Amino acid sequence: MSIESLLNESMNSWMLGGGKEADIVLSSRVRLARNLEGIPFPNRASDEDLAVVAKEIAGSMEDLKKATQHEYIFADMEELSPLDRYVLVEKHIISPQHVQEVQHRALLAAEDASVSIMINEEDHLRIQCMTAGLELGEALDLANRVDDSLEAKHSFGFNEQMGYLTACPTNLGTGLRASVMLHLPVLVLTRQINRVIGAATQIGLAVRGFYGEGTEAVGNVFQISNQLTLGYTENEIIDNLNSVVRQIVEQERKARRLLLAESKDTLSDRIWRSFGILRYARSITGQEALTMLSEVRLGIDMGIVTDVPENIFNELLVTTRPNFLQKLAMNRGLHSEHRDQLRAKIIRKRLREVDKYV
Amino acid sequence: MSIESLLNESMNSWMLGGGKEADIVLSSRVRLARNLEGIPFPNRASDEDLAVVAKEIAGSMEDLKKATQHEYIFADMEELSPLDRYVLVEKHIISPQHVQEVQHRALLAAEDASVSIMINEEDHLRIQCMTAGLELGEALDLANRVDDSLEAKHSFGFNEQMGYLTACPTNLGTGLRASVMLHLPVLVLTRQINRVIGAATQIGLAVRGFYGEGTEAVGNVFQISNQLTLGYTENEIIDNLNSVVRQIVEQERKARRLLLAESKDTLSDRIWRSFGILRYARSITGQEALTMLSEVRLGIDMGIVTDVPENIFNELLVTTRPNFLQKLAMNRGLHSEHRDQLRAKIIRKRLREVDKYV
């Protein structure tokens, strides 16, 4: 079991689809921020401190295996090529921040990427658990098992009044960030999305693009997460996010029903044209691919495109990202032009496989 | 053998492709204007005069059969539904002018549409012969056989100095108009087409769209014809047009070679995207269909799209025209919206048949 398998696999477990509200909710994620007691936070820690943290956590693989029934892979960020690091970011296994400094930074991940622990990111530990569909409870449960397993051997910085101590005060308390990836093409199409985002923001949630803070909502995929970690229990945070997400899911579904009733023909034409372009294009940018894949996925969810597996969207969302393509090209330097061609080729090949049904 | 077969057939003989320069020249046409001696031109003729002309020519079917080895179909324009008349126009079997007045107007056509004689259009007789590719000599030869066969039984208005007499002075003399349908997508793409049209116009040729005078060059198809009929022999007219067409063909070929050398990837992507849209769209306007069919045909001619028969372009050029679609829909009134859907369906079905190869 090496990091290569994690890098080369086109689908992580949570991309295989399934889970609740899977027609709209792609995945759920729970992240816990933890720090080892008595060692400065990474931004103030010495090289020795960081090395101690990495070594301590690396030693927990067996415990984690028992607690979660997963095999674990340890990777020293410094030993990975820059390309491999970016592939991990694209696959949401690590954060973009985790590749900015690499010395003494590490990753401990389950073989199916359902659990990934970033070591020495902003905090000593960022425990991240992903599931397909709207399954925040399940993700929290998994994260708690990881957390408990680690806490059984290590002391985490904790204060009776504040809860878990974290490098940034916004994570104080539970250290919990829960987030959900939503595919909202019809709320975007009917221009209701800004109202939805506005409402979510007002009640203390953050709405971001596919790659978190500062990224655009390419492919009509939005990430919604809690902002506050202090003053609420973990279950309150999860329940609150869950209930807002269910409302948004209902709004997207309602918009889809209306659209289907009012403009099925136009919609169907638009979706099939996107399918046709994806099926035959010889060059396609990442942005365009995501836009069209989003339409095709909508077509699948609305019964317009049949016999095409819906997780082809999740899969191609990852396999058509720049760094994954670069990796596929065996690290040969790819110009953006060739990357667009390779992307088109991968999509074409994949859609050709399912084309016999459509 | 009835007019229905001519109306329902999706491909006339000259659409089957072949002939010289068939990668660029879709078809050649020769038209002779003739009038029966002693009867006023149609615009000044009485109903009785027109009826006499129609009756006289209708009686020539056996002679024409012998002269050209074709079966002939006679159709009284008045007895055709307006829709059927327009289908004949779309198929280039009759001119748009020939459906404006229908009383005593008629059509005498070979079963494969290689010969069509419009009776009482602007002149008593408009003999039109079509072939695939650049075969003006062959078309003239066929027209001459029809002309000779008719002239053996009827006296045509003729003047030793002027030649054949015609309703409009622009047709005086030979009464000959020769024209060629050219597919010039790359001269259009590289914006050289206006220079080419300008040069052709300066030496006395007319350049028009797919449906003759006043129509746009949809699908990058241009019709080039001689303007002058007086003061030249028939062979001079044909030779002159032939030589200009060959020059234009060379220019289009040169532009294609350059494009292939410089931007094969971009071109290939563009062509395949058009193929993809045609292959899957659920609604498509006539204009858009022609534009994309033109690109796919270019792809076939340039070896980018292989294993697709090139005459699929000629065929779909006709079967996706509004009136032919209406006819296909069994005369049920088709809204333009449903026509666009039916057009997309026909194209989809046809491309699906060839899709297994690509």
XYZ file of C-alpha atoms in Angstrom:
716
model
C 0.000 0.000 0.000
C 1.751 3.136 -1.106
C 0.821 6.720 -1.740
C 0.923 5.927 -5.463
C -2.315 3.977 -5.260
C -3.999 6.979 -3.660
C -2.568 9.248 -6.337
C -3.464 7.096 -9.325
C -6.902 5.931 -8.298
C -9.484 7.914 -10.252
C -12.226 7.436 -7.679
C -11.946 7.752 -3.943
C -14.596 5.910 -1.959
C -16.704 9.028 -1.468
C -16.780 9.611 -5.224
C -18.450 6.305 -5.898
C -21.738 7.967 -5.098
C -24.550 6.820 -2.887
C -25.561 8.158 0.485
C -28.585 10.312 1.190
C -29.741 13.027 -1.258
C -27.114 11.737 -3.667
C -28.782 13.441 -6.622
C -27.641 16.787 -5.221
C -25.220 16.173 -2.361
C -21.958 14.823 -3.728
C -20.155 14.397 -0.441
C -20.013 15.253 3.246
C -16.884 16.066 5.142
C -16.037 16.534 8.793
C -12.740 17.997 9.876
C -11.347 18.193 13.406
C -8.460 20.477 14.372
C -6.239 19.111 17.109
C -2.864 20.024 18.607
C -0.464 18.090 20.783
C -0.181 19.533 24.262
C 3.022 21.335 25.111
C 4.191 21.805 21.531
C 3.785 25.213 19.867
C 1.327 25.489 16.991
C 2.978 24.858 13.605
C 3.316 28.552 12.735
C 5.452 29.036 15.854
C 6.996 25.613 16.170
C 10.671 24.864 15.587
C 11.800 22.270 13.061
C 12.382 19.911 15.940
C 8.860 20.472 17.277
C 7.347 19.724 13.889
C 9.467 16.627 13.493
C 8.286 15.379 16.885
C 4.639 15.848 15.917
C 5.097 14.024 12.624
C 6.897 11.153 14.269
C 4.351 10.806 17.070
C 1.399 10.641 14.727
C 3.136 8.383 12.220
C 3.364 5.903 15.044
C -0.410 5.696 15.342
C -1.104 3.744 12.176
C -1.871 0.472 13.902
C -4.234 2.109 16.370
C -6.045 3.875 13.558
C -6.357 0.654 11.611
C -8.032 -0.995 14.566
C -10.300 1.949 15.237
C -11.513 2.414 11.675
C -10.920 -0.877 9.850
C -8.844 0.835 7.193
C -5.283 0.444 6.005
C -3.265 3.650 6.367
C -0.629 5.251 4.222
C 1.924 7.695 5.589
C 3.490 10.218 3.261
C 6.114 12.805 4.021
C 5.102 15.854 2.007
C 8.689 16.778 1.370
C 9.335 13.461 -0.323
C 6.449 13.834 -2.726
C 7.000 15.574 -6.025
C 5.266 18.956 -6.322
C 2.962 17.361 -8.890
C 1.903 14.583 -6.531
C 1.159 17.142 -3.861
C -1.138 19.013 -6.205
C -2.881 15.809 -7.216
C -3.675 15.214 -3.550
C -5.113 18.734 -3.366
C -7.239 18.135 -6.446
C -8.569 14.974 -4.891
C -9.484 16.887 -1.727
C -7.227 14.613 0.299
C -5.182 17.563 1.504
C -5.823 21.306 1.543
C -4.123 23.803 -0.775
C -2.479 25.257 2.352
C -0.784 21.965 3.117
C 1.514 22.179 0.097
C 2.799 25.688 0.752
C 5.360 24.584 3.302
C 6.425 20.979 3.041
C 9.225 20.405 5.494
C 8.014 18.196 8.367
C 4.553 18.257 6.827
C 2.961 14.886 6.329
C -0.189 13.012 5.455
C -1.675 9.944 7.047
C -4.546 8.647 4.965
C -6.827 5.648 4.767
C -6.362 3.651 1.551
C -9.779 4.750 0.237
C -9.243 8.381 1.273
C -12.231 8.260 3.604
C -9.888 9.419 6.365
C -6.982 11.771 5.872
C -4.938 13.382 8.570
C -2.852 16.371 7.624
C 0.099 16.690 9.939
C 1.441 20.168 10.664
C -0.920 22.110 8.492
C -2.286 25.122 10.419
C -2.731 22.830 13.415
C -0.692 19.788 14.355
C -3.535 17.589 13.211
C -6.334 18.105 10.806
C -8.448 14.962 10.869
C -10.671 14.843 7.828
C -13.378 12.261 7.061
C -15.303 12.123 3.799
C -18.416 10.211 2.804
C -20.598 10.193 -0.292
C -24.003 11.878 -0.134
C -25.419 13.761 2.842
C -23.947 11.694 5.647
C -22.516 14.202 8.093
C -23.385 11.993 11.056
C -21.489 9.103 9.562
C -18.507 11.356 8.780
C -18.545 12.724 12.334
C -18.727 9.227 13.727
C -15.678 8.194 11.740
C -13.806 11.366 12.738
C -14.625 10.706 16.403
C -13.231 7.199 16.173
C -10.006 8.575 14.707
C -9.919 11.333 17.297
C -10.537 8.944 20.196
C -7.942 6.533 18.949
C -5.327 9.287 18.757
C -6.343 10.893 22.029
C -5.927 7.553 23.792
C -2.183 7.824 23.180
C -1.581 11.574 22.903
C -2.606 14.560 24.952
C -4.345 17.246 22.917
C -4.265 20.900 23.871
C -7.578 21.430 25.655
C -9.060 24.021 27.978
C -12.141 23.366 30.113
C -13.711 26.679 29.135
C -12.576 26.993 25.550
C -12.488 23.366 24.461
C -9.821 22.278 21.987
C -7.114 24.848 21.427
C -6.274 25.714 17.863
C -3.805 27.923 16.012
C -6.559 30.155 14.684
C -9.271 31.307 17.130
C -11.999 30.578 14.548
C -11.406 26.883 15.160
C -11.437 27.016 18.934
C -13.865 24.831 20.848
C -14.939 21.786 18.943
C -12.281 22.311 16.287
C -14.983 21.002 14.012
C -15.683 22.098 10.515
C -18.395 20.199 8.739
C -18.964 20.764 5.075
C -21.073 19.450 2.275
C -20.478 19.515 -1.484
C -23.653 20.361 -3.363
C -24.376 20.251 -7.084
C -26.798 23.118 -7.704
C -27.007 23.620 -11.475
C -30.638 24.706 -11.629
C -30.396 27.221 -8.793
C -27.498 28.686 -10.787
C -29.367 28.517 -14.091
C -32.446 30.215 -12.683
C -30.322 32.789 -10.863
C -31.622 31.854 -7.424
C -28.199 30.863 -6.169
C -27.199 34.285 -4.836
C -30.309 34.426 -2.683
C -29.554 30.936 -1.370
C -25.929 31.803 -0.643
C -26.984 35.055 1.017
C -29.411 33.233 3.318
C -26.850 30.588 4.261
C -24.223 33.229 4.985
C -26.609 35.165 7.201
C -27.080 32.211 9.505
C -23.354 31.777 9.911
C -22.487 29.306 7.182
C -19.764 29.771 4.587
C -20.399 29.025 0.920
C -17.382 28.383 -1.268
C -16.390 26.852 -4.579
C -15.201 23.346 -5.291
C -11.726 23.976 -3.904
C -12.645 25.885 -0.767
C -11.942 29.450 0.179
C -11.407 31.860 -2.669
C -12.286 29.412 -5.431
C -15.124 29.769 -7.866
C -18.057 27.439 -8.044
C -16.928 25.658 -11.185
C -19.219 22.938 -12.404
C -22.014 24.405 -10.241
C -20.524 22.644 -7.236
C -20.730 24.545 -3.947
C -19.211 23.745 -0.614
C -21.214 24.804 2.420
C -19.685 24.697 5.867
C -20.122 25.987 9.387
C -18.117 29.025 10.435
C -18.513 28.815 14.185
C -16.878 26.108 16.208
C -17.194 27.607 19.675
C -20.334 27.640 21.835
C -22.025 24.753 20.087
C -21.711 21.040 20.552
C -20.513 18.942 17.672
C -24.002 17.559 17.185
C -25.541 21.019 17.131
C -23.134 22.079 14.399
C -23.898 18.994 12.346
C -27.661 19.232 12.877
C -27.720 22.887 11.909
C -25.739 22.304 8.708
C -27.797 19.236 7.921
C -31.039 21.117 8.194
C -29.858 24.024 6.019
C -28.512 21.624 3.408
C -31.822 19.785 3.324
C -33.577 23.077 2.658
C -31.203 23.932 -0.172
C -31.629 20.434 -1.594
C -35.392 20.979 -1.558
C -35.006 24.321 -3.332
C -32.797 22.806 -6.018
C -35.278 19.937 -6.444
C -38.192 22.329 -6.700
C -36.325 24.411 -9.280
C -35.579 21.211 -11.229
C -39.230 20.157 -11.199
C -40.313 23.583 -12.422
C -37.690 23.630 -15.138
C -38.682 20.165 -16.268
C -42.334 21.181 -16.420
C -41.696 24.436 -18.246
C -38.732 23.847 -20.521
C -38.013 20.176 -20.783
C -37.273 20.364 -24.515
C -34.850 23.265 -24.256
C -33.159 21.725 -21.254
C -32.892 18.351 -22.893
C -31.348 19.884 -26.018
C -28.832 21.810 -23.943
C -27.849 18.762 -21.928
C -27.459 16.500 -24.948
C -25.371 19.108 -26.760
C -23.023 19.163 -23.796
C -22.920 15.392 -23.926
C -22.129 15.543 -27.644
C -19.313 18.022 -27.171
C -17.795 16.043 -24.305
C -18.166 12.855 -26.348
C -16.307 14.165 -29.400
C -14.250 17.284 -28.568
C -10.530 17.021 -29.243
C -9.562 19.739 -26.790
C -11.357 21.095 -23.751
C -10.386 23.398 -20.891
C -10.966 22.358 -17.302
C -13.561 25.060 -16.815
C -15.565 24.103 -19.882
C -15.346 20.423 -19.045
C -16.758 21.040 -15.581
C -19.578 23.178 -16.933
C -20.584 20.501 -19.407
C -20.090 17.626 -17.012
C -22.385 19.486 -14.639
C -25.063 19.636 -17.328
C -24.708 15.964 -18.152
C -24.913 15.060 -14.478
C -28.076 17.156 -14.220
C -29.423 15.260 -17.220
C -28.722 11.962 -15.478
C -30.356 13.147 -12.250
C -33.419 14.386 -14.133
C -33.860 11.233 -16.164
C -32.998 12.965 -19.448
C -29.756 11.063 -19.914
C -30.364 7.440 -19.025
C -28.086 4.455 -18.655
C -25.066 6.596 -17.846
C -23.766 6.095 -14.300
C -24.153 9.315 -12.313
C -20.779 8.999 -10.642
C -19.125 9.515 -14.016
C -19.471 13.182 -13.035
C -17.653 12.760 -9.722
C -15.012 10.656 -11.422
C -14.375 13.035 -14.314
C -14.456 15.962 -11.912
C -11.203 14.566 -10.563
C -9.600 12.865 -13.542
C -9.833 15.993 -15.678
C -8.103 18.280 -13.226
C -4.777 19.715 -14.437
C -2.439 17.966 -12.046
C -4.110 14.600 -12.286
C -3.756 14.882 -16.067
C -0.126 15.810 -15.678
C 0.313 12.740 -13.508
C -1.406 10.590 -16.133
C 0.984 11.968 -18.717
C 3.755 10.276 -16.695
C 5.161 13.556 -15.438
C 6.170 14.621 -18.907
C 5.792 18.410 -18.873
C 2.391 19.083 -20.394
C 1.651 22.399 -22.046
C -1.835 23.630 -21.317
C -2.685 22.912 -24.955
C -1.722 19.270 -24.584
C -3.425 19.094 -21.240
C -6.664 20.225 -22.845
C -6.213 17.544 -25.480
C -5.488 14.856 -22.926
C -8.524 15.957 -20.909
C -10.722 15.694 -23.997
C -9.306 12.266 -24.739
C -10.038 10.934 -21.262
C -13.598 12.246 -21.299
C -14.158 10.921 -24.819
C -12.876 7.500 -23.930
C -15.002 7.307 -20.804
C -18.169 8.499 -22.524
C -17.534 6.194 -25.434
C -17.679 3.294 -23.011
C -21.140 4.270 -21.894
C -22.265 5.504 -25.316
C -23.639 2.196 -26.446
C -26.517 2.721 -24.079
C -27.555 6.212 -25.140
C -43.652 6.440 -61.429
C -45.252 9.428 -59.775
C -44.189 12.783 -58.515
C -44.343 11.349 -54.969
C -41.195 9.328 -55.534
C -39.384 12.496 -56.564
C -40.724 14.301 -53.517
C -39.951 11.607 -50.969
C -36.554 10.512 -52.188
C -33.906 11.999 -49.901
C -31.161 11.856 -52.518
C -31.401 12.841 -56.148
C -28.840 11.269 -58.442
C -26.588 14.309 -58.372
C -26.505 14.222 -54.582
C -24.980 10.781 -54.504
C -21.635 12.419 -55.004
C -18.835 11.567 -57.366
C -17.747 13.440 -60.461
C -14.639 15.541 -60.765
C -13.385 17.712 -57.865
C -16.079 16.133 -55.726
C -14.345 17.205 -52.512
C -15.340 20.787 -53.280
C -17.762 20.818 -56.210
C -21.099 19.396 -55.109
C -22.911 19.654 -58.420
C -22.976 21.153 -61.907
C -26.061 22.443 -63.620
C -26.857 23.575 -67.120
C -30.089 25.364 -67.920
C -31.440 26.238 -71.364
C -34.209 28.789 -71.890
C -36.489 28.038 -74.844
C -39.803 29.358 -76.126
C -42.279 27.955 -78.623
C -42.448 30.004 -81.776
C -45.587 32.063 -82.311
C -46.788 31.938 -78.697
C -46.223 34.965 -76.429
C -43.771 34.625 -73.549
C -45.476 33.451 -70.322
C -45.676 36.933 -68.800
C -47.754 38.077 -71.790
C -49.453 34.800 -72.733
C -53.164 34.146 -72.279
C -54.390 31.187 -70.256
C -55.069 29.401 -73.518
C -51.517 30.041 -74.731
C -50.057 28.649 -71.532
C -52.324 25.609 -71.700
C -51.171 24.940 -75.257
C -47.509 25.078 -74.238
C -48.060 22.705 -71.315
C -49.986 20.269 -73.463
C -47.427 20.308 -76.279
C -44.501 19.605 -73.999
C -46.332 17.010 -71.930
C -46.669 15.080 -75.166
C -42.902 14.781 -75.510
C -42.320 12.259 -72.747
C -41.690 9.311 -75.049
C -39.231 11.276 -77.179
C -37.359 12.413 -74.083
C -37.210 8.887 -72.767
C -35.591 7.727 -75.992
C -33.170 10.651 -76.099
C -31.976 10.395 -72.512
C -32.729 6.845 -71.314
C -34.737 8.166 -68.394
C -38.312 7.723 -67.270
C -40.191 11.025 -67.036
C -42.781 12.324 -64.625
C -45.219 15.086 -65.536
C -46.683 17.227 -62.785
C -49.188 20.026 -63.049
C -48.037 22.613 -60.539
C -51.600 23.566 -59.729
C -52.398 20.033 -58.643
C -49.504 19.839 -56.231
C -50.002 20.983 -52.661
C -48.136 24.174 -51.776
C -45.908 22.058 -49.533
C -44.964 19.699 -52.356
C -44.092 22.656 -54.539
C -41.726 23.989 -51.898
C -40.138 20.592 -51.466
C -39.348 20.627 -55.191
C -37.760 24.051 -54.741
C -35.684 22.830 -51.809
C -34.492 19.944 -53.919
C -33.444 22.331 -56.682
C -35.789 20.561 -59.092
C -37.709 23.777 -59.761
C -36.917 27.432 -59.120
C -38.527 29.531 -56.386
C -40.101 31.603 -59.208
C -41.918 28.573 -60.536
C -44.213 28.330 -57.518
C -45.340 31.957 -57.527
C -47.922 31.441 -60.253
C -49.130 27.890 -60.626
C -51.975 27.905 -63.138
C -50.831 26.179 -66.340
C -47.388 25.809 -64.855
C -45.935 22.339 -64.988
C -42.874 20.217 -64.456
C -41.510 17.415 -66.575
C -38.706 15.630 -64.760
C -36.562 12.540 -65.110
C -37.124 10.033 -62.301
C -33.684 10.742 -60.820
C -34.056 14.527 -61.197
C -31.050 14.674 -63.503
C -33.324 16.409 -66.021
C -36.130 18.763 -65.079
C -38.094 20.933 -67.465
C -40.055 23.793 -65.982
C -42.964 24.657 -68.203
C -44.169 28.269 -68.295
C -41.748 29.657 -65.781
C -40.236 32.907 -67.139
C -39.860 31.186 -70.526
C -42.013 28.453 -71.973
C -39.279 25.977 -71.274
C -36.468 25.915 -68.818
C -34.483 22.744 -69.433
C -32.274 21.977 -66.474
C -29.716 19.197 -66.191
C -27.824 18.381 -63.009
C -24.803 16.189 -62.368
C -22.641 15.513 -59.333
C -19.153 17.056 -59.200
C -17.639 19.375 -61.778
C -19.188 17.914 -64.915
C -20.502 20.881 -66.869
C -19.710 19.204 -70.188
C -21.737 16.171 -69.226
C -24.613 18.365 -68.059
C -24.501 20.359 -71.311
C -24.447 17.165 -73.307
C -27.557 15.924 -71.535
C -29.279 19.300 -71.950
C -28.457 19.277 -75.660
C -30.026 15.864 -76.091
C -33.197 17.088 -74.376
C -33.140 20.268 -76.443
C -32.598 18.408 -79.727
C -35.320 15.921 -78.933
C -37.809 18.715 -78.234
C -36.691 20.838 -81.170
C -37.265 17.892 -83.510
C -41.001 18.222 -82.826
C -41.423 21.882 -81.896
C -40.262 25.139 -83.386
C -38.421 27.332 -80.902
C -38.326 31.117 -81.163
C -34.962 31.798 -82.825
C -33.366 34.712 -84.633
C -30.299 34.308 -86.870
C -28.579 37.315 -85.308
C -29.754 37.024 -81.724
C -30.011 33.290 -81.311
C -32.734 31.880 -79.074
C -35.335 34.435 -78.069
C -36.168 34.666 -74.378
C -38.555 36.627 -72.174
C -35.714 38.454 -70.485
C -32.936 39.905 -72.649
C -30.272 38.605 -70.245
C -31.010 35.112 -71.511
C -30.935 35.922 -75.226
C -28.588 34.008 -77.490
C -27.661 30.613 -76.172
C -30.309 30.761 -73.453
C -27.683 28.958 -71.469
C -26.940 29.362 -67.819
C -24.343 27.078 -66.408
C -23.778 26.949 -62.693
C -21.741 25.063 -60.183
C -22.362 24.480 -56.472
C -19.161 24.831 -54.470
C -18.457 24.025 -50.848
C -15.913 26.614 -49.710
C -15.706 26.424 -45.908
C -12.035 27.306 -45.567
C -12.136 30.291 -47.912
C -14.982 31.510 -45.675
C -13.150 30.667 -42.451
C -9.987 32.438 -43.559
C -11.977 35.406 -44.869
C -10.709 35.027 -48.408
C -14.171 34.431 -49.819
C -14.994 38.072 -50.530
C -11.887 38.464 -52.642
C -12.778 35.312 -54.546
C -16.366 36.443 -55.095
C -15.150 39.889 -56.157
C -12.797 38.421 -58.734
C -15.471 36.090 -60.136
C -17.975 38.926 -60.362
C -15.497 41.151 -62.207
C -15.133 38.639 -65.004
C -18.872 38.414 -65.475
C -19.864 35.560 -63.232
C -22.582 35.674 -60.584
C -22.011 34.249 -57.110
C -25.068 33.350 -55.072
C -26.146 31.301 -52.075
C -27.480 27.776 -52.014
C -30.913 28.791 -53.270
C -29.918 31.190 -56.009
C -30.430 34.907 -56.296
C -30.889 36.785 -53.057
C -30.140 33.859 -50.788
C -27.295 33.638 -48.335
C -24.465 31.189 -48.580
C -25.691 28.931 -45.801
C -23.496 25.956 -45.090
C -20.650 27.640 -46.975
C -22.201 26.531 -50.249
C -21.904 28.964 -53.131
C -23.440 28.850 -56.569
C -21.367 30.345 -59.357
C -22.882 30.931 -62.769
C -22.352 32.795 -66.004
C -24.234 36.073 -66.473
C -23.810 36.534 -70.216
C -25.545 34.295 -72.700
C -25.144 36.387 -75.838
C -22.008 36.693 -77.952
C -20.457 33.453 -76.779
C -20.909 29.887 -77.900
C -22.216 27.360 -75.417
C -18.798 25.747 -75.215
C -17.109 29.076 -74.532
C -19.478 29.740 -71.657
C -18.870 26.300 -70.192
C -15.095 26.469 -70.681
C -14.899 29.877 -69.076
C -16.919 28.811 -66.028
C -14.997 25.565 -65.819
C -11.671 27.330 -65.737
C -12.742 29.837 -63.075
C -14.208 27.075 -60.942
C -10.988 25.102 -61.176
C -9.086 28.145 -59.933
C -11.429 28.580 -56.996
C -11.165 24.862 -56.226
C -7.392 25.239 -56.168
C -7.632 28.219 -53.819
C -9.921 26.346 -51.444
C -7.578 23.343 -51.546
C -4.558 25.507 -50.879
C -6.345 27.178 -47.951
C -7.243 23.721 -46.614
C -3.656 22.532 -46.835
C -2.409 25.616 -45.016
C -5.050 25.287 -42.334
C -4.214 21.640 -41.837
C -0.523 22.434 -41.531
C -1.024 25.344 -39.158
C -4.021 24.506 -37.018
C -4.926 20.874 -37.406
C -5.671 20.433 -33.709
C -7.946 23.446 -33.428
C -9.701 22.540 -36.654
C -10.121 18.951 -35.630
C -11.620 19.968 -32.282
C -14.044 22.348 -33.978
C -15.155 19.753 -36.492
C -15.652 17.018 -33.916
C -17.611 19.352 -31.677
C -19.953 20.041 -34.571
C -20.244 16.307 -35.109
C -21.029 15.842 -31.419
C -23.728 18.500 -31.429
C -25.320 17.118 -34.601
C -25.097 13.627 -33.159
C -26.920 14.459 -29.910
C -28.821 17.766 -30.173
C -32.562 17.550 -29.537
C -33.383 20.705 -31.478
C -31.513 22.487 -34.239
C -32.367 25.294 -36.632
C -31.818 24.889 -40.360
C -29.099 27.519 -40.363
C -27.164 25.937 -37.515
C -27.542 22.468 -38.992
C -26.079 23.621 -42.305
C -23.175 25.373 -40.608
C -22.308 22.253 -38.648
C -22.918 19.866 -41.508
C -20.531 22.014 -43.520
C -17.863 21.556 -40.859
C -18.381 17.813 -40.694
C -18.203 17.570 -44.478
C -14.942 19.528 -44.367
C -13.715 17.073 -41.752
C -14.544 14.182 -44.041
C -12.846 15.842 -47.026
C -9.752 16.582 -44.959
C -9.451 13.104 -43.518
C -10.244 14.263 -39.984
C -13.572 12.458 -39.859
C -13.122 9.027 -41.368
C -15.523 6.259 -42.252
C -18.438 8.651 -42.657
C -19.735 8.821 -46.239
C -19.206 12.314 -47.616
C -22.573 12.462 -49.308
C -24.226 12.444 -45.905
C -23.717 16.198 -46.195
C -25.542 16.475 -49.529
C -28.282 14.226 -48.226
C -28.829 16.086 -44.951
C -28.600 19.386 -46.821
C -31.915 18.392 -48.383
C -33.593 16.273 -45.739
C -33.226 18.944 -43.083
C -34.841 21.729 -45.094
C -38.098 23.068 -43.620
C -40.501 21.873 -46.302
C -38.991 18.446 -46.665
C -39.355 18.072 -42.896
C -42.937 19.201 -43.115
C -43.500 16.591 -45.785
C -41.902 13.945 -43.585
C -44.246 14.950 -40.787
C -47.078 13.774 -43.078
C -48.308 17.284 -43.729
C -49.287 17.782 -40.124
C -48.731 21.473 -39.505
C -45.334 21.718 -37.879
C -44.449 24.649 -35.664
C -40.901 25.833 -36.166
C -40.120 24.464 -32.712
C -41.231 20.984 -33.690
C -39.519 21.320 -37.039
C -36.233 22.010 -35.261
C -36.835 18.927 -33.136
C -37.656 16.765 -36.120
C -34.571 18.060 -37.917
C -32.396 17.163 -34.937
C -33.987 13.722 -34.815
C -33.295 12.995 -38.477
C -29.681 14.105 -38.213
C -29.203 12.175 -34.984
C -30.633 9.013 -36.462
C -28.497 9.264 -39.573
C -25.282 9.995 -37.679
C -26.044 7.241 -35.220
C -26.026 4.816 -38.124
C -22.501 5.822 -39.058
C -21.339 6.379 -35.488
C -20.144 2.859 -34.941
C -17.206 3.648 -37.169
C -16.000 6.821 -35.506
